[in-house]
CSV table of C-alpha atoms and ligand atoms in Angstrom, one decimal:
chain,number,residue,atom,x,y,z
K,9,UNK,CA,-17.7,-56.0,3.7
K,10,UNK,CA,-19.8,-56.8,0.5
K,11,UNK,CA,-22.8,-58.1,2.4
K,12,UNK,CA,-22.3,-55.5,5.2
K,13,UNK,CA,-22.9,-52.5,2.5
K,14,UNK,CA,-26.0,-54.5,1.1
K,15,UNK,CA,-27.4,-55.0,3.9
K,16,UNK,CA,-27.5,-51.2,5.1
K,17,UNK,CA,-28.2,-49.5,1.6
K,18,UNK,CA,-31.2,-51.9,1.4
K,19,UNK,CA,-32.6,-51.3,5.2
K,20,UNK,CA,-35.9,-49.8,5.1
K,21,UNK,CA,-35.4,-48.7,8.8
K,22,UNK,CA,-32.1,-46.3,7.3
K,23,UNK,CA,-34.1,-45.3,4.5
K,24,UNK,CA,-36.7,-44.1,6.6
K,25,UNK,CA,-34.3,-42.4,9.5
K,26,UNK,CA,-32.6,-40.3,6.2
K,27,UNK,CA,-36.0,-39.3,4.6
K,28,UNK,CA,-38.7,-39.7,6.8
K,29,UNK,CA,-42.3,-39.8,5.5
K,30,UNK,CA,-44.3,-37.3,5.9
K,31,UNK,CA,-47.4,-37.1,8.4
K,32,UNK,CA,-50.4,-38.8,6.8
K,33,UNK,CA,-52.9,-35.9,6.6
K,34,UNK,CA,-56.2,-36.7,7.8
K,35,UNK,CA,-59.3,-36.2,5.4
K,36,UNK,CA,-60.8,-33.3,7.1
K,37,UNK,CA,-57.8,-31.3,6.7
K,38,UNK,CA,-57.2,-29.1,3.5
K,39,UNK,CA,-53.9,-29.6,1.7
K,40,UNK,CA,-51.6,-27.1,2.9
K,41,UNK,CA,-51.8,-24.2,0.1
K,42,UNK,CA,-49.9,-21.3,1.9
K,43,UNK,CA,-46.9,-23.8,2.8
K,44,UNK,CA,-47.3,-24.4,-1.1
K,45,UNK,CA,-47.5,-20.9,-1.9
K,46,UNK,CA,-43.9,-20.0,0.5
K,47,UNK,CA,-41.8,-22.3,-1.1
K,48,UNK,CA,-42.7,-20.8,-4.7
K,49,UNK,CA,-42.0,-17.1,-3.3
K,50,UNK,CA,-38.9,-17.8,-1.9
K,51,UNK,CA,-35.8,-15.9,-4.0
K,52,UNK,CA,-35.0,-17.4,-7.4
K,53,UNK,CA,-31.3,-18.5,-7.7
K,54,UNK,CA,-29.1,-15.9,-9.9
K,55,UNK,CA,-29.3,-16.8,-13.5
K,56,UNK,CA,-25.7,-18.3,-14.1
K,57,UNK,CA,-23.3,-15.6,-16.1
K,58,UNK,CA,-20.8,-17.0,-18.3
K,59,UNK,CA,-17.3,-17.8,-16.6
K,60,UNK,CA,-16.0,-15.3,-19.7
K,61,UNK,CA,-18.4,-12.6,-18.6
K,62,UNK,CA,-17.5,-12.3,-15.3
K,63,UNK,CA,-14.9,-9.3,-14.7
K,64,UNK,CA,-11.8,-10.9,-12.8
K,65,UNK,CA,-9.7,-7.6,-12.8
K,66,UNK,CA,-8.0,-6.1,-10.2
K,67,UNK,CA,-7.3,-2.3,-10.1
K,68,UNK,CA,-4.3,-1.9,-7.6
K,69,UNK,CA,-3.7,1.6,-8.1
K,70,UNK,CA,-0.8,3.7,-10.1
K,71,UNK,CA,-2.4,2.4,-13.7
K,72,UNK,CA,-1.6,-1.0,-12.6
K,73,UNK,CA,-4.8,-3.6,-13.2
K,74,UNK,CA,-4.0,-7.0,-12.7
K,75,UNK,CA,-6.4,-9.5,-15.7
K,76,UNK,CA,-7.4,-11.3,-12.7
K,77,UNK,CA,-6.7,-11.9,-8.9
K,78,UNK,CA,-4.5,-15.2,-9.4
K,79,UNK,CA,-0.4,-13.9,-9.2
K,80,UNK,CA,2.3,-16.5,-8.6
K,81,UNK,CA,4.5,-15.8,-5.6
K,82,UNK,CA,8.2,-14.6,-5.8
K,83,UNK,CA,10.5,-17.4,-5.6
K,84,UNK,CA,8.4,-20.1,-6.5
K,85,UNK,CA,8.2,-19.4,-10.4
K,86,UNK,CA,11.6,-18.0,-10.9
K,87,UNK,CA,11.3,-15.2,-13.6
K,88,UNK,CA,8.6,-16.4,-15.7
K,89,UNK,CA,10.1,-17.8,-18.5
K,90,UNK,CA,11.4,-20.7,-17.0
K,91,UNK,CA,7.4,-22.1,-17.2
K,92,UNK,CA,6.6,-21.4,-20.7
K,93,UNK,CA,6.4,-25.1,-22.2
K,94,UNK,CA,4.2,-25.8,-18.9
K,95,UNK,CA,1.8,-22.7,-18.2
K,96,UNK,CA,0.2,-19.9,-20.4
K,97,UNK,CA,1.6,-17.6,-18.0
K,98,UNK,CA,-0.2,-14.7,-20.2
K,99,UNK,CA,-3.4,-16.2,-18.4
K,100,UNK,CA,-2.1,-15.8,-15.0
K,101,UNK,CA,-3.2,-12.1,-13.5
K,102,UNK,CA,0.9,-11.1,-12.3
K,103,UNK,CA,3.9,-12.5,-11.3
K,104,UNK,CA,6.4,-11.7,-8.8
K,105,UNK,CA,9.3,-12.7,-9.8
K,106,UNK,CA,12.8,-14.2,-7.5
K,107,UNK,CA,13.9,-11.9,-5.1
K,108,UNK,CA,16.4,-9.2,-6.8
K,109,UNK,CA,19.3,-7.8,-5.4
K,110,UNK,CA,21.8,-4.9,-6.1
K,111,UNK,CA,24.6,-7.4,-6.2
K,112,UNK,CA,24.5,-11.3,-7.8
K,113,UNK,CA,24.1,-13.2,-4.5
K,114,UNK,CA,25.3,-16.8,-4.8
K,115,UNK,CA,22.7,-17.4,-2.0
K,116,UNK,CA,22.9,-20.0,1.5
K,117,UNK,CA,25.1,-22.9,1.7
K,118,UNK,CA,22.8,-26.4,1.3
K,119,UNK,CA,20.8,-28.1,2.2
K,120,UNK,CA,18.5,-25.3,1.7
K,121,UNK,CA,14.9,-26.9,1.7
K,122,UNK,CA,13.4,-29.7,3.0
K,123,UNK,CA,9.6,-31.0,3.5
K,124,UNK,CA,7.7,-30.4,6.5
K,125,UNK,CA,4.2,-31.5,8.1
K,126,UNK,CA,1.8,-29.0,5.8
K,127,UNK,CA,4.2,-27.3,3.9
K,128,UNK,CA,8.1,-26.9,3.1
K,129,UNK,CA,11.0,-24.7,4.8
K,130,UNK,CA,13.3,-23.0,2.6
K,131,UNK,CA,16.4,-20.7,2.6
K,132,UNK,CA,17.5,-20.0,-0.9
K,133,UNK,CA,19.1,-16.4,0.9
K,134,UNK,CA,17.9,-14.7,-2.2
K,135,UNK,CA,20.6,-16.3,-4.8
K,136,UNK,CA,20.0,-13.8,-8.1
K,137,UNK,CA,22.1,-12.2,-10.7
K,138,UNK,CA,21.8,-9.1,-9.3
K,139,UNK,CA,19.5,-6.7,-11.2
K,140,UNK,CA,21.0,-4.9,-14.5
K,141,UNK,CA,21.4,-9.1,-15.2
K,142,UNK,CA,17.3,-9.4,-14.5
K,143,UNK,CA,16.7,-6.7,-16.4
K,144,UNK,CA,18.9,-7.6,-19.4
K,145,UNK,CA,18.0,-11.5,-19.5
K,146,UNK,CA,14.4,-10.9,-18.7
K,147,UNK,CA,12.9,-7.3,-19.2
K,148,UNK,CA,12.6,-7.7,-22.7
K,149,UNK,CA,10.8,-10.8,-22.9
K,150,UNK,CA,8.2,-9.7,-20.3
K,151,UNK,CA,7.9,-6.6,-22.3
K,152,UNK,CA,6.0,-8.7,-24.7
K,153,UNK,CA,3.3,-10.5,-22.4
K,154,UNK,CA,0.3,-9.6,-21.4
K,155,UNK,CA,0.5,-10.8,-17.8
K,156,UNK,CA,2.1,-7.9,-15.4
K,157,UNK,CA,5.7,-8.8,-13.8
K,158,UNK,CA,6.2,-7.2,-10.2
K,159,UNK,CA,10.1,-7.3,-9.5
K,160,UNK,CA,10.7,-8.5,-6.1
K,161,UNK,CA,13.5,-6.6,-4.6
K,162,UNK,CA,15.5,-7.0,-1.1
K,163,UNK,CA,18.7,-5.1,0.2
K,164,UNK,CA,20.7,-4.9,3.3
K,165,UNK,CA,20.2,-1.3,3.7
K,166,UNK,CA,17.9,1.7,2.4
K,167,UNK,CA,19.9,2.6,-0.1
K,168,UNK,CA,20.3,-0.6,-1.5
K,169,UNK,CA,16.5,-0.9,-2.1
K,170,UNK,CA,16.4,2.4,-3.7
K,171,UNK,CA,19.1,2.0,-5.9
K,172,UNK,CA,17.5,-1.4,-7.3
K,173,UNK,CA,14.7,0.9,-7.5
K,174,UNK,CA,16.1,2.9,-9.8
K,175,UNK,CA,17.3,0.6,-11.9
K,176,UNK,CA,13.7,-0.7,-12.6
K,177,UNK,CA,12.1,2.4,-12.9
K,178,UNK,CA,10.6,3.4,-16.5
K,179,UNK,CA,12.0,-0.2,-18.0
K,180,UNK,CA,9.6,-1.7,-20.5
K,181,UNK,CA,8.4,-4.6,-19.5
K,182,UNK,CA,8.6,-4.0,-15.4
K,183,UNK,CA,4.5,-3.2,-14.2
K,184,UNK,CA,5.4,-2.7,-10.2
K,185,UNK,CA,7.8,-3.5,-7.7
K,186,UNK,CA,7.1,-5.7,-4.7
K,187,UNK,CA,9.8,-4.9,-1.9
K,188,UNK,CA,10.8,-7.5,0.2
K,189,UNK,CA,11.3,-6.2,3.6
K,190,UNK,CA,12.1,-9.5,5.3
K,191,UNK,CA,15.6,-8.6,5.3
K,192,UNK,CA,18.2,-7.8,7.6
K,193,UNK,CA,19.1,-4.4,7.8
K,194,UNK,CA,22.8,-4.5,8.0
K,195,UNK,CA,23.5,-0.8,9.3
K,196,UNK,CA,20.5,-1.5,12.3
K,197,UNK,CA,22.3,-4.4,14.1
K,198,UNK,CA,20.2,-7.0,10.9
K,199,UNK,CA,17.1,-6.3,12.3
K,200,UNK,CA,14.7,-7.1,9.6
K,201,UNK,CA,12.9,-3.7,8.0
K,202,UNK,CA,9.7,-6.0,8.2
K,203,UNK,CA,9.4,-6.3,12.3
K,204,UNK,CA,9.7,-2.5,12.9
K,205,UNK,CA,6.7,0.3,11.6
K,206,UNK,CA,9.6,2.7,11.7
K,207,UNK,CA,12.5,0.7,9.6
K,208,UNK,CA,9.4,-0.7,7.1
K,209,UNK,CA,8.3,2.7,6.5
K,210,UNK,CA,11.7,4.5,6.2
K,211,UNK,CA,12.4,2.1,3.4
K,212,UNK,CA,8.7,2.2,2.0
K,213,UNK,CA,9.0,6.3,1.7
K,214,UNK,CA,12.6,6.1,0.2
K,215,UNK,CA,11.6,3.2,-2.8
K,216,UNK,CA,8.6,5.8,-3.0
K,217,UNK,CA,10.3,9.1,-3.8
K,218,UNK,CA,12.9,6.8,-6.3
K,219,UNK,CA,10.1,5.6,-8.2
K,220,UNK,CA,6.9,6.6,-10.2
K,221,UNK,CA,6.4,2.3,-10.3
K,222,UNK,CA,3.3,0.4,-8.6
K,223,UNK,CA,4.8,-0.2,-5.0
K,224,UNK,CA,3.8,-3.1,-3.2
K,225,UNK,CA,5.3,-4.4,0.2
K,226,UNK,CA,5.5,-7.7,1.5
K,227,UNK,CA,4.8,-7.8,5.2
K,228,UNK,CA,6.5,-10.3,7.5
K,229,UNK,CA,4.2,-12.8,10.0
K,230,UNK,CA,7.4,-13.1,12.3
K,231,UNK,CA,5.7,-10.1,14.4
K,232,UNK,CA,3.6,-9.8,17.3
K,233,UNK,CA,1.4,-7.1,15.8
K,234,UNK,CA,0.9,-6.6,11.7
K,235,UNK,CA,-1.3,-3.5,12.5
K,236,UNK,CA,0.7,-0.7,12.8
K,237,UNK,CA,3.4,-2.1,10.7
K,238,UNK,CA,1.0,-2.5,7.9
K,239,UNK,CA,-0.5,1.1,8.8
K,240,UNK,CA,3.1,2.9,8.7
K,241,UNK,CA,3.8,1.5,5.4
K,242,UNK,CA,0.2,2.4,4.0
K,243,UNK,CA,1.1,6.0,5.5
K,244,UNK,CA,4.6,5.5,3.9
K,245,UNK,CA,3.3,5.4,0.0
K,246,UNK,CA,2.5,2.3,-1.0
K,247,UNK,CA,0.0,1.6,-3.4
K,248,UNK,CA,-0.7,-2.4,-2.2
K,249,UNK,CA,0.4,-4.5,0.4
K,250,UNK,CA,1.5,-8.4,0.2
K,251,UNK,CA,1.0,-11.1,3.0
K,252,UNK,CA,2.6,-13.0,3.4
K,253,UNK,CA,5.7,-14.1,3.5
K,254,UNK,CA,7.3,-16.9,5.0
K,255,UNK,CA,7.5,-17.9,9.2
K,256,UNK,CA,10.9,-18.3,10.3
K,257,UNK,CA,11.7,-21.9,11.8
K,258,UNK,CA,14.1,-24.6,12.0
K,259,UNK,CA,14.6,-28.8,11.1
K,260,UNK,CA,16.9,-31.1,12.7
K,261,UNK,CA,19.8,-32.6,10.9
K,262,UNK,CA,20.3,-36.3,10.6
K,263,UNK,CA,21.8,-37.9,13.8
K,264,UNK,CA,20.0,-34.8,15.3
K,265,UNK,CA,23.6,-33.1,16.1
K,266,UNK,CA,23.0,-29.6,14.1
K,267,UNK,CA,19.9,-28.1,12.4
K,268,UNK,CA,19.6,-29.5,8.9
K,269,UNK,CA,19.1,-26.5,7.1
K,270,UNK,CA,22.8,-25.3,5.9
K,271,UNK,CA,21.7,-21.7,7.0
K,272,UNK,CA,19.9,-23.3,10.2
K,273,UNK,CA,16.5,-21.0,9.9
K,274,UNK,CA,14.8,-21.7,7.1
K,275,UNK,CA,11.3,-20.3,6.0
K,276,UNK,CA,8.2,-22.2,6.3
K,277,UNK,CA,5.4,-22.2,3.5
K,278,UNK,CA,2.8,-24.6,2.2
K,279,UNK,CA,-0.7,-24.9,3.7
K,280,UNK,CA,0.5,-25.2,7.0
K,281,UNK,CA,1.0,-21.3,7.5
K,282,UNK,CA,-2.6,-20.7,5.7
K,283,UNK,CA,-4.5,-20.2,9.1
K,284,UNK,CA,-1.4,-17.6,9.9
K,285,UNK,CA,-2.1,-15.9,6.7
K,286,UNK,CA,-5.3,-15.4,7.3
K,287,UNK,CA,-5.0,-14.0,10.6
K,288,UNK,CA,-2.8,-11.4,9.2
K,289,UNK,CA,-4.7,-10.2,6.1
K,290,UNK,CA,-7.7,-10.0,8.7
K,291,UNK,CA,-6.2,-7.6,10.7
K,292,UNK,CA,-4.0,-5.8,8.3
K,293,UNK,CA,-7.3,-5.1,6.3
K,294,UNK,CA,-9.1,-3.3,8.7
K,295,UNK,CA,-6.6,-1.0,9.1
K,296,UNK,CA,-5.6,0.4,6.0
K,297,UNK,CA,-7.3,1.6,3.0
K,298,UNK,CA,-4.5,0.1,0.3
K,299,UNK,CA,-5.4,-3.1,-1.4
K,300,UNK,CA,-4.0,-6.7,0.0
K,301,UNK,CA,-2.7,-9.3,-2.1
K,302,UNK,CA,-3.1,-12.8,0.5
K,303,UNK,CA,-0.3,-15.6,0.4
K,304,UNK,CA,0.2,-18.5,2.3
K,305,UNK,CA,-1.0,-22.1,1.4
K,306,UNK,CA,-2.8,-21.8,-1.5
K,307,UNK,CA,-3.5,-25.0,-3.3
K,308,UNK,CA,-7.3,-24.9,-3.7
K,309,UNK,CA,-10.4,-22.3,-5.4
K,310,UNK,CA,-11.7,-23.0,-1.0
K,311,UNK,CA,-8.6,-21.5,0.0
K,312,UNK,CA,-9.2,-18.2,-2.8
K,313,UNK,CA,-12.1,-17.4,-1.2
K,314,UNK,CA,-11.2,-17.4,1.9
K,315,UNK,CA,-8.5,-14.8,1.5
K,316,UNK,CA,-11.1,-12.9,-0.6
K,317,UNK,CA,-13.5,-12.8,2.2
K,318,UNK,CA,-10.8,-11.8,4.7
K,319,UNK,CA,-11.0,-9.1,2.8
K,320,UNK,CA,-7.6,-9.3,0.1
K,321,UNK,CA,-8.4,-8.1,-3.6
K,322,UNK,CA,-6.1,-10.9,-4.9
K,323,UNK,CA,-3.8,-14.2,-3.8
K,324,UNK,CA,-0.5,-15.4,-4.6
K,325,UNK,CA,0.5,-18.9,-5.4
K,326,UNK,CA,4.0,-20.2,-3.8
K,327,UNK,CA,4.8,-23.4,-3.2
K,328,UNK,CA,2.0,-25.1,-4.7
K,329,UNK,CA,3.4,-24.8,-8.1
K,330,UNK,CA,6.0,-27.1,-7.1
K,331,UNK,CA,3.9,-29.5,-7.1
K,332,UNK,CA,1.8,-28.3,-10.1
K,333,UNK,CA,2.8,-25.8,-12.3
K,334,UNK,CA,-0.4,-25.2,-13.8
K,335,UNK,CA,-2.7,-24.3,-10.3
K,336,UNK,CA,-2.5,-21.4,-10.7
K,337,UNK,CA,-4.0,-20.9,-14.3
K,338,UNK,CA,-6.7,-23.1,-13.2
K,339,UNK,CA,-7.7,-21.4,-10.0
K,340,UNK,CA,-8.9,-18.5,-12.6
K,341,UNK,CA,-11.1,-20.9,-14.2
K,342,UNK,CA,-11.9,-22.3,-11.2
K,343,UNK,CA,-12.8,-18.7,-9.7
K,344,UNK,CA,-14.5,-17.6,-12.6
K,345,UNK,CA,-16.8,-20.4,-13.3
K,346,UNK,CA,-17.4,-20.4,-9.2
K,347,UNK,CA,-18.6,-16.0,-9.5
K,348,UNK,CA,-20.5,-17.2,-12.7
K,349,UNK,CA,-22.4,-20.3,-10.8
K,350,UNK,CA,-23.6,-17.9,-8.4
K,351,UNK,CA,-24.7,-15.3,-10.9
K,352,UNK,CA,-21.8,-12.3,-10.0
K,353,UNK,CA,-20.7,-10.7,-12.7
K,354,UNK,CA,-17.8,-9.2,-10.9
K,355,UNK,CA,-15.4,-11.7,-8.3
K,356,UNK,CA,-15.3,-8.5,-5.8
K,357,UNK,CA,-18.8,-9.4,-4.7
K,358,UNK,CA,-16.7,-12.1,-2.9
K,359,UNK,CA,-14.4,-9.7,-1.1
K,360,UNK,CA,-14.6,-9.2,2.5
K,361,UNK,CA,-17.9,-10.9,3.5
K,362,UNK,CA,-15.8,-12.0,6.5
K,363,UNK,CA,-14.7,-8.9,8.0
K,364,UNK,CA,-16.7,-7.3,10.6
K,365,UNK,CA,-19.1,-4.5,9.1
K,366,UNK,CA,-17.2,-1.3,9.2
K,367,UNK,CA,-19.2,2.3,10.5
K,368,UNK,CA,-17.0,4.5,8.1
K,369,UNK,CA,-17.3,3.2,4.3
K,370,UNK,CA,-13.6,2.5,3.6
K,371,UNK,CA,-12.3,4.9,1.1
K,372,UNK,CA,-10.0,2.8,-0.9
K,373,UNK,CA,-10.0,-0.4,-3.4
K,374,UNK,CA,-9.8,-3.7,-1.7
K,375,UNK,CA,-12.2,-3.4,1.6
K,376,UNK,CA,-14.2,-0.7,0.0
K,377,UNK,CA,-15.9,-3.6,-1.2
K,378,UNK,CA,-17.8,-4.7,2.1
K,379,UNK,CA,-21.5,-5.6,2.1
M,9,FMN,C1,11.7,-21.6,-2.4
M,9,FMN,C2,11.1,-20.3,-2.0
M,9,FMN,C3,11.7,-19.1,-2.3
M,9,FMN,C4,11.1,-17.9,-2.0
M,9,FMN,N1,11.8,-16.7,-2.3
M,9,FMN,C5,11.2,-15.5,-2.0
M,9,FMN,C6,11.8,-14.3,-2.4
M,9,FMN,O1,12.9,-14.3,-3.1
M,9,FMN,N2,11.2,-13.1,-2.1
M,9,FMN,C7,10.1,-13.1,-1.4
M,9,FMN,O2,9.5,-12.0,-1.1
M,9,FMN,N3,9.4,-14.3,-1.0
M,9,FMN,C8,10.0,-15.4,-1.3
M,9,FMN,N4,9.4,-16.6,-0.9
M,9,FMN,C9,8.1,-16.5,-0.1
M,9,FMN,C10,6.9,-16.7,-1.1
M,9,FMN,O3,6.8,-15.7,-2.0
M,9,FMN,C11,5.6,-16.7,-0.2
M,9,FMN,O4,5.5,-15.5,0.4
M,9,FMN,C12,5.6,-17.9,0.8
M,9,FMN,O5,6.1,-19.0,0.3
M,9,FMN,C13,4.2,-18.2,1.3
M,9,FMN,O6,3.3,-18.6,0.2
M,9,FMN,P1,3.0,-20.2,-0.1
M,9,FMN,O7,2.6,-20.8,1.2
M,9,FMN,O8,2.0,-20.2,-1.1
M,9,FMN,O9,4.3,-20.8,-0.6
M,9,FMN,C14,9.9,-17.8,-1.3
M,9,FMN,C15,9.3,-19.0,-0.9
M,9,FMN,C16,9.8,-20.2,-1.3
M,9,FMN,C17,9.1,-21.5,-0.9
């Protein structure tokens, strides 16, 4: 193996394939000035900015500005404070915190996660405290951080989402509300709110009227088309959207007699739903004028930008953090030193160079930002 190596790094027949030599110029030919001359005109590269000088905020609307496009997703970083000895979570630009419920909810029976190709299938079934315990145990501490919390809420019914609503509304230390429609809405047979642009924007316009908060909705991939779902909840008030949450899918058990998971569907996440993500804050940003907030598989700065230039203002991390707690911290280093190696002084430079060029200028934050 030795020799082999040797033996190719010191061919002069491979050195000369990789960089050939140039033509010999014969003597009656002058040196070629203009070619000279080109290559000096061409554009200079930016100057570098400083990673500190580069503006990383995120203006979603309703007085809510994120510090930076870098939020950890709901149910992957419990409420916050469980990560204090591990992350400086006042560096992180938001989190969402566990889905919160009207009720405490004990949550699915186990198993309830297990690894899969690319990723991880989960189904906690929303196990919480309910939310005056959230906003006892927690409000007070998040009151004193810098870093925004967005409340993740589900119910079983409309009402149920407004009355957690409610509840948060006008408590120091709650910046928004992100509703989790991918729940079964008990009084429509369980259909989901998230797989019909009627239920999703019934619920949208009720949480609306109940509360002055930020409103942003999570939108479900487990639907043919995200377009007029993520239009009728636009329409319906609210001031971002999130996408995305988890697909719906199953494991076989052991012995292969039953599905493993003790609720049977679980939810996949993990980089293996990252091309699905994509997809869907493609399409869902070309058709409304609210910002988007990308999830699905983020590990990586390569994977940032590629929700940025589908056009989302920000990202959530999930189920990377299990893995490493302190990702998401570093992707806003990462992000900033990457806008300041390429001389931006603002990260939305990087938003949207993806999408197809829109006639009409878009009106609103997020793909207003097209080249
Ligand atoms: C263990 C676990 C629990 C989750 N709980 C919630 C939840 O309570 N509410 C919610 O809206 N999404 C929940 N999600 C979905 C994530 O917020 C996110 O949308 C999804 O995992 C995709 O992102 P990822 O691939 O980066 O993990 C959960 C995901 C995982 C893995």
């Amino acid at each position: 193996m030795k020799a082999k190596r040797r033996a190719v790094t010191s061919s002069p027949r491979v050195a000369d394939q990789k960089y050939p030599a140039p033509p010999k110029r014969p003597a009656n030919r002058p040196a070629p000035a203009a070619r000279v001359q080109a290559s000096t005109d061409r554009p200079e590269a930016p100057a570098p900015v400083p990673a500190m000088d580069v503006d990383l905020t995120v203006d979603l609307g309703r007085g809510l500005v994120l510090p930076n496009p870098i939020l950890v997703a709901s149910g992957t970083f419990g409420y916050g404070v469980e990560y204090g000895d591990v992350v400086d979570v006042d560096r992180l630009g938001g989190i969402c915190c566990k889905g919160t419920t009207l009720k405490a909810r004990i949550g699915n029976p186990t198993p309830r996660v297990t690894e899969t190709p690319g990723g991880m299938l989960n189904s906690i079934g929303l196990q919480n405290p309910g939310v005056d315990a959230v906003i006892e145990r927690y409000a007070a501490t998040w009151a004193t951080w810098k870093v925004p919390v967005l409340v993740n809420v589900a119910g079983e019914s409309v009402r149920d989402y407004v009355e957690v609503a409610r509840r948060l509304d006008g408590v120091p230390g709650i910046a928004g509300i992100e509703l989790n429609i991918s729940c079964p809405n008990v009084g429509a047979g369980g259909l989901q709110f998230a797989i019909d642009a009627g239920a999703a924007a019934e619920v949208t316009a009720a949480v609306r009227r109940a509360t002055d908060l930020p409103l942003l909705v999570k939108l479900s991939p487990n639907v043919a088309d995200i377009r007029p779902i993520a239009r009728a909840i636009a329409d319906a008030g609210a001031d971002a959207l999130t996408a995305i949450n988890t697909l719906s899918g199953i494991a076989v058990g052991p012995g292969r007699t039953r599905p493993l998971l003790g609720n049977i569907y679980g939810g996949l996440s993990g980089p293996a739903i990252k091309p699905v993500a994509l997809r869907i804050v493609y399409e869902a940003t070309q058709v409304v004028k609210i910002p988007v907030i990308a999830i699905g598989g983020v590990t990586e700065l390569a994977d940032v930008l590629d929700f940025l230039a589908v056009g989302a203002v920000a990202v959530q991390v999930g189920t990377a953090i299990f893995a490493d707690p302190t990702v998401p911290v570093r992707l806003v280093d990462e992000l900033a030193a990457e806008c300041g190696r390429r001389g931006m002084t603002s990260y939305r430079d990087l938003i949207g160079t993806a999408l197809p060029k829109r006639t009409e200028r878009p009106s609103a934050k997020g793909v207003e930002y097209l080249p």
